[in-house]
Amino acid sequence: MATDAFLYGGYTGLDAQIYIWFHQIPKEAPAIFALIMFALLGLINLAITCKTRAWFMLTIAFTALLEVIGYACRIVMLHKPAYDPYVIMQALLIISPIFLALVDYSATGKLMRMAHGGGRLHPAWVARGFFASDILCLAVQGGGAGLSSSETAGNQNTAKALLIIGLILQLIFFTCFTTLTLYINLKRKYGLRGVIAFHPIFFCLYSTIGLMYIRSIFRLIEFAGGWFGYVATHESYFYCFDFLMIFFCFVIFTVFHFGFYLKKAQASLLDSSPQQEQVAIDGANPAFNADKVAAMPAAVTAVPIQVQAV
């Protein structure tokens, strides 16, 4: 009887089946609301991305799609609890926010290309390094999410350990990235400090990083407490510290869309420094610096020059 009470929580029928998977009876209305919000924000962001041709922002729409599928599976679980929708729900709702960090990494790389000073840090390698860190976190957390539905205690403990390790790695990489962003923002040699046109960009970077920090710390506490811990079995915490954090990230990425503000910031730099080279934001070839062309010998300038997009 004690075992039945633990497995079913005193529920019968469909509620008992749901309780086996969640160890609570989740509400359907919040999941429907989350699905609709992510669908709308994803479509709005996609439209803005197509208009500005800032194709690296397609990651936002892709992440919104993953969130929509994740919450759709959560709704399915409330009507037909099964292994497949549970695994998909866990995997997507746990790992999909990792992709949002890629947008911040790409934006910071473009800021470094725009900067006057340049410095020893190569923008391409910085972006690739943080992209690799995201792939690592994705692989570790994805493995943990996949094992989370296992019925054996050993696999569940492994899943818990993998998810915690993945989140700790993510927080470490977030800290490194935040430090780099602050360095680029405040170091005078980059020429971005105090430039009003860059304020919305750095606001978007800092706020989304902060929100993802909070969400990762929440997930770390949740997994450390176990699958049947207090935090994991009270969905109000999930919607407050996971859904809301990711939702606000989407709102900020939409209102302060990098496609608009990077172009405005670049135009501001070009106006203040005519010799500043243009960075490709929309995927097209950047304009070649006219001063450099003028300084070349006539024999050289007569030869067609192919410019590679940054």
PDB file of N, CA and C in Angstrom, residues 48 51-52 54 110-111 114 192 195-201 254-273 276 278-282:
ATOM      1  N   ILE A  48      10.780  39.568 -38.535  1.00  0.00           N
ATOM      2  CA  ILE A  48      11.789  40.625 -38.397  1.00  0.00           C
ATOM      3  C   ILE A  48      13.128  40.166 -38.966  1.00  0.00           C
ATOM      4  N   LYS A  51      13.040  40.397 -42.652  1.00  0.00           N
ATOM      5  CA  LYS A  51      13.065  41.798 -43.087  1.00  0.00           C
ATOM      6  C   LYS A  51      14.468  42.380 -42.985  1.00  0.00           C
ATOM      7  N   THR A  52      15.175  42.085 -41.905  1.00  0.00           N
ATOM      8  CA  THR A  52      16.513  42.649 -41.698  1.00  0.00           C
ATOM      9  C   THR A  52      17.613  41.797 -42.324  1.00  0.00           C
ATOM     10  N   ALA A  54      19.146  39.397 -41.096  1.00  0.00           N
ATOM     11  CA  ALA A  54      20.143  38.993 -40.098  1.00  0.00           C
ATOM     12  C   ALA A  54      19.933  37.510 -39.826  1.00  0.00           C
ATOM     13  N   LYS A 110      30.276  39.738 -33.941  1.00  0.00           N
ATOM     14  CA  LYS A 110      30.096  40.836 -34.893  1.00  0.00           C
ATOM     15  C   LYS A 110      30.525  42.171 -34.275  1.00  0.00           C
ATOM     16  N   LEU A 111      30.288  42.351 -32.984  1.00  0.00           N
ATOM     17  CA  LEU A 111      30.746  43.562 -32.311  1.00  0.00           C
ATOM     18  C   LEU A 111      32.270  43.654 -32.347  1.00  0.00           C
ATOM     19  N   MET A 114      33.398  44.849 -35.654  1.00  0.00           N
ATOM     20  CA  MET A 114      33.154  46.273 -35.852  1.00  0.00           C
ATOM     21  C   MET A 114      34.156  47.150 -35.110  1.00  0.00           C
ATOM     22  N   LEU A 192      33.841  51.105 -28.309  1.00  0.00           N
ATOM     23  CA  LEU A 192      32.396  50.928 -28.162  1.00  0.00           C
ATOM     24  C   LEU A 192      31.861  51.558 -26.883  1.00  0.00           C
ATOM     25  N   VAL A 195      29.223  54.712 -26.651  1.00  0.00           N
ATOM     26  CA  VAL A 195      28.552  54.968 -27.926  1.00  0.00           C
ATOM     27  C   VAL A 195      27.076  54.604 -27.770  1.00  0.00           C
ATOM     28  N   ILE A 196      26.207  55.602 -27.879  1.00  0.00           N
ATOM     29  CA  ILE A 196      24.784  55.412 -27.587  1.00  0.00           C
ATOM     30  C   ILE A 196      24.162  54.342 -28.471  1.00  0.00           C
ATOM     31  N   ALA A 197      24.600  54.259 -29.711  1.00  0.00           N
ATOM     32  CA  ALA A 197      24.011  53.297 -30.648  1.00  0.00           C
ATOM     33  C   ALA A 197      24.191  51.851 -30.201  1.00  0.00           C
ATOM     34  N   PHE A 198      25.191  51.611 -29.340  1.00  0.00           N
ATOM     35  CA  PHE A 198      25.448  50.246 -28.884  1.00  0.00           C
ATOM     36  C   PHE A 198      24.730  49.899 -27.575  1.00  0.00           C
ATOM     37  N   HIS A 199      24.114  50.877 -26.936  1.00  0.00           N
ATOM     38  CA  HIS A 199      23.439  50.629 -25.664  1.00  0.00           C
ATOM     39  C   HIS A 199      22.340  49.562 -25.765  1.00  0.00           C
ATOM     40  N   PRO A 200      21.450  49.620 -26.789  1.00  0.00           N
ATOM     41  CA  PRO A 200      20.415  48.571 -26.882  1.00  0.00           C
ATOM     42  C   PRO A 200      21.011  47.180 -27.095  1.00  0.00           C
ATOM     43  N   ILE A 201      22.130  47.107 -27.819  1.00  0.00           N
ATOM     44  CA  ILE A 201      22.761  45.816 -28.080  1.00  0.00           C
ATOM     45  C   ILE A 201      23.301  45.214 -26.797  1.00  0.00           C
ATOM     46  N   THR A 254      13.217  39.967 -29.457  1.00  0.00           N
ATOM     47  CA  THR A 254      12.299  40.479 -30.475  1.00  0.00           C
ATOM     48  C   THR A 254      12.261  42.006 -30.471  1.00  0.00           C
ATOM     49  N   VAL A 255      12.138  42.604 -29.290  1.00  0.00           N
ATOM     50  CA  VAL A 255      12.070  44.066 -29.185  1.00  0.00           C
ATOM     51  C   VAL A 255      13.418  44.702 -29.563  1.00  0.00           C
ATOM     52  N   PHE A 256      14.511  44.106 -29.091  1.00  0.00           N
ATOM     53  CA  PHE A 256      15.857  44.625 -29.382  1.00  0.00           C
ATOM     54  C   PHE A 256      16.550  43.708 -30.396  1.00  0.00           C
ATOM     55  N   HIS A 257      15.852  43.455 -31.471  1.00  0.00           N
ATOM     56  CA  HIS A 257      16.347  42.527 -32.496  1.00  0.00           C
ATOM     57  C   HIS A 257      17.708  43.004 -33.025  1.00  0.00           C
ATOM     58  N   PHE A 258      18.688  42.102 -32.977  1.00  0.00           N
ATOM     59  CA  PHE A 258      20.047  42.464 -33.403  1.00  0.00           C
ATOM     60  C   PHE A 258      20.090  42.898 -34.865  1.00  0.00           C
ATOM     61  N   GLY A 259      19.159  42.394 -35.685  1.00  0.00           N
ATOM     62  CA  GLY A 259      19.138  42.777 -37.088  1.00  0.00           C
ATOM     63  C   GLY A 259      18.972  44.274 -37.288  1.00  0.00           C
ATOM     64  N   PHE A 260      18.162  44.909 -36.425  1.00  0.00           N
ATOM     65  CA  PHE A 260      17.974  46.356 -36.496  1.00  0.00           C
ATOM     66  C   PHE A 260      19.159  47.100 -35.869  1.00  0.00           C
ATOM     67  N   TYR A 261      19.484  46.727 -34.648  1.00  0.00           N
ATOM     68  CA  TYR A 261      20.400  47.548 -33.861  1.00  0.00           C
ATOM     69  C   TYR A 261      21.874  47.378 -34.263  1.00  0.00           C
ATOM     70  N   LEU A 262      22.261  46.213 -34.764  1.00  0.00           N
ATOM     71  CA  LEU A 262      23.639  46.077 -35.237  1.00  0.00           C
ATOM     72  C   LEU A 262      23.888  46.962 -36.453  1.00  0.00           C
ATOM     73  N   LYS A 263      22.898  47.045 -37.336  1.00  0.00           N
ATOM     74  CA  LYS A 263      23.048  47.905 -38.515  1.00  0.00           C
ATOM     75  C   LYS A 263      23.102  49.385 -38.112  1.00  0.00           C
ATOM     76  N   LYS A 264      22.257  49.777 -37.149  1.00  0.00           N
ATOM     77  CA  LYS A 264      22.284  51.168 -36.679  1.00  0.00           C
ATOM     78  C   LYS A 264      23.619  51.486 -36.012  1.00  0.00           C
ATOM     79  N   ALA A 265      24.123  50.546 -35.212  1.00  0.00           N
ATOM     80  CA  ALA A 265      25.397  50.756 -34.531  1.00  0.00           C
ATOM     81  C   ALA A 265      26.538  50.833 -35.534  1.00  0.00           C
ATOM     82  N   GLN A 266      26.479  49.993 -36.539  1.00  0.00           N
ATOM     83  CA  GLN A 266      27.535  50.010 -37.554  1.00  0.00           C
ATOM     84  C   GLN A 266      27.521  51.325 -38.332  1.00  0.00           C
ATOM     85  N   ALA A 267      26.331  51.803 -38.663  1.00  0.00           N
ATOM     86  CA  ALA A 267      26.221  53.085 -39.363  1.00  0.00           C
ATOM     87  C   ALA A 267      26.789  54.207 -38.512  1.00  0.00           C
ATOM     88  N   SER A 268      26.552  54.150 -37.201  1.00  0.00           N
ATOM     89  CA  SER A 268      27.093  55.156 -36.288  1.00  0.00           C
ATOM     90  C   SER A 268      28.616  55.134 -36.286  1.00  0.00           C
ATOM     91  N   LEU A 269      29.210  53.939 -36.291  1.00  0.00           N
ATOM     92  CA  LEU A 269      30.669  53.828 -36.322  1.00  0.00           C
ATOM     93  C   LEU A 269      31.231  54.329 -37.638  1.00  0.00           C
ATOM     94  N   LEU A 270      30.570  54.005 -38.745  1.00  0.00           N
ATOM     95  CA  LEU A 270      31.047  54.428 -40.058  1.00  0.00           C
ATOM     96  C   LEU A 270      30.993  55.952 -40.193  1.00  0.00           C
ATOM     97  N   ASP A 271      29.950  56.565 -39.577  1.00  0.00           N
ATOM     98  CA  ASP A 271      29.843  58.027 -39.621  1.00  0.00           C
ATOM     99  C   ASP A 271      30.942  58.691 -38.804  1.00  0.00           C
ATOM    100  N   SER A 272      31.250  58.091 -37.656  1.00  0.00           N
ATOM    101  CA  SER A 272      32.254  58.686 -36.773  1.00  0.00           C
ATOM    102  C   SER A 272      33.671  58.357 -37.196  1.00  0.00           C
ATOM    103  N   SER A 273      33.850  57.251 -37.933  1.00  0.00           N
ATOM    104  CA  SER A 273      35.180  56.832 -38.366  1.00  0.00           C
ATOM    105  C   SER A 273      35.090  56.305 -39.787  1.00  0.00           C
ATOM    106  N   GLN A 276      36.550  52.938 -40.816  1.00  0.00           N
ATOM    107  CA  GLN A 276      36.072  51.708 -40.190  1.00  0.00           C
ATOM    108  C   GLN A 276      35.486  50.793 -41.257  1.00  0.00           C
ATOM    109  N   GLN A 278      33.188  47.861 -42.938  1.00  0.00           N
ATOM    110  CA  GLN A 278      31.827  47.412 -42.701  1.00  0.00           C
ATOM    111  C   GLN A 278      31.798  45.907 -42.471  1.00  0.00           C
ATOM    112  N   VAL A 279      30.972  45.481 -41.507  1.00  0.00           N
ATOM    113  CA  VAL A 279      30.827  44.066 -41.182  1.00  0.00           C
ATOM    114  C   VAL A 279      29.520  43.560 -41.764  1.00  0.00           C
ATOM    115  N   ALA A 280      29.555  42.389 -42.381  1.00  0.00           N
ATOM    116  CA  ALA A 280      28.341  41.815 -42.964  1.00  0.00           C
ATOM    117  C   ALA A 280      27.413  41.341 -41.866  1.00  0.00           C
ATOM    118  N   ILE A 281      26.247  41.982 -41.770  1.00  0.00           N
ATOM    119  CA  ILE A 281      25.249  41.583 -40.779  1.00  0.00           C
ATOM    120  C   ILE A 281      24.165  40.743 -41.445  1.00  0.00           C
ATOM    121  N   ASP A 282      23.892  41.055 -42.727  1.00  0.00           N
ATOM    122  CA  ASP A 282      22.812  40.362 -43.413  1.00  0.00           C
ATOM    123  C   ASP A 282      23.292  39.224 -44.293  1.00  0.00           C
TER     124      ASP A 282
END
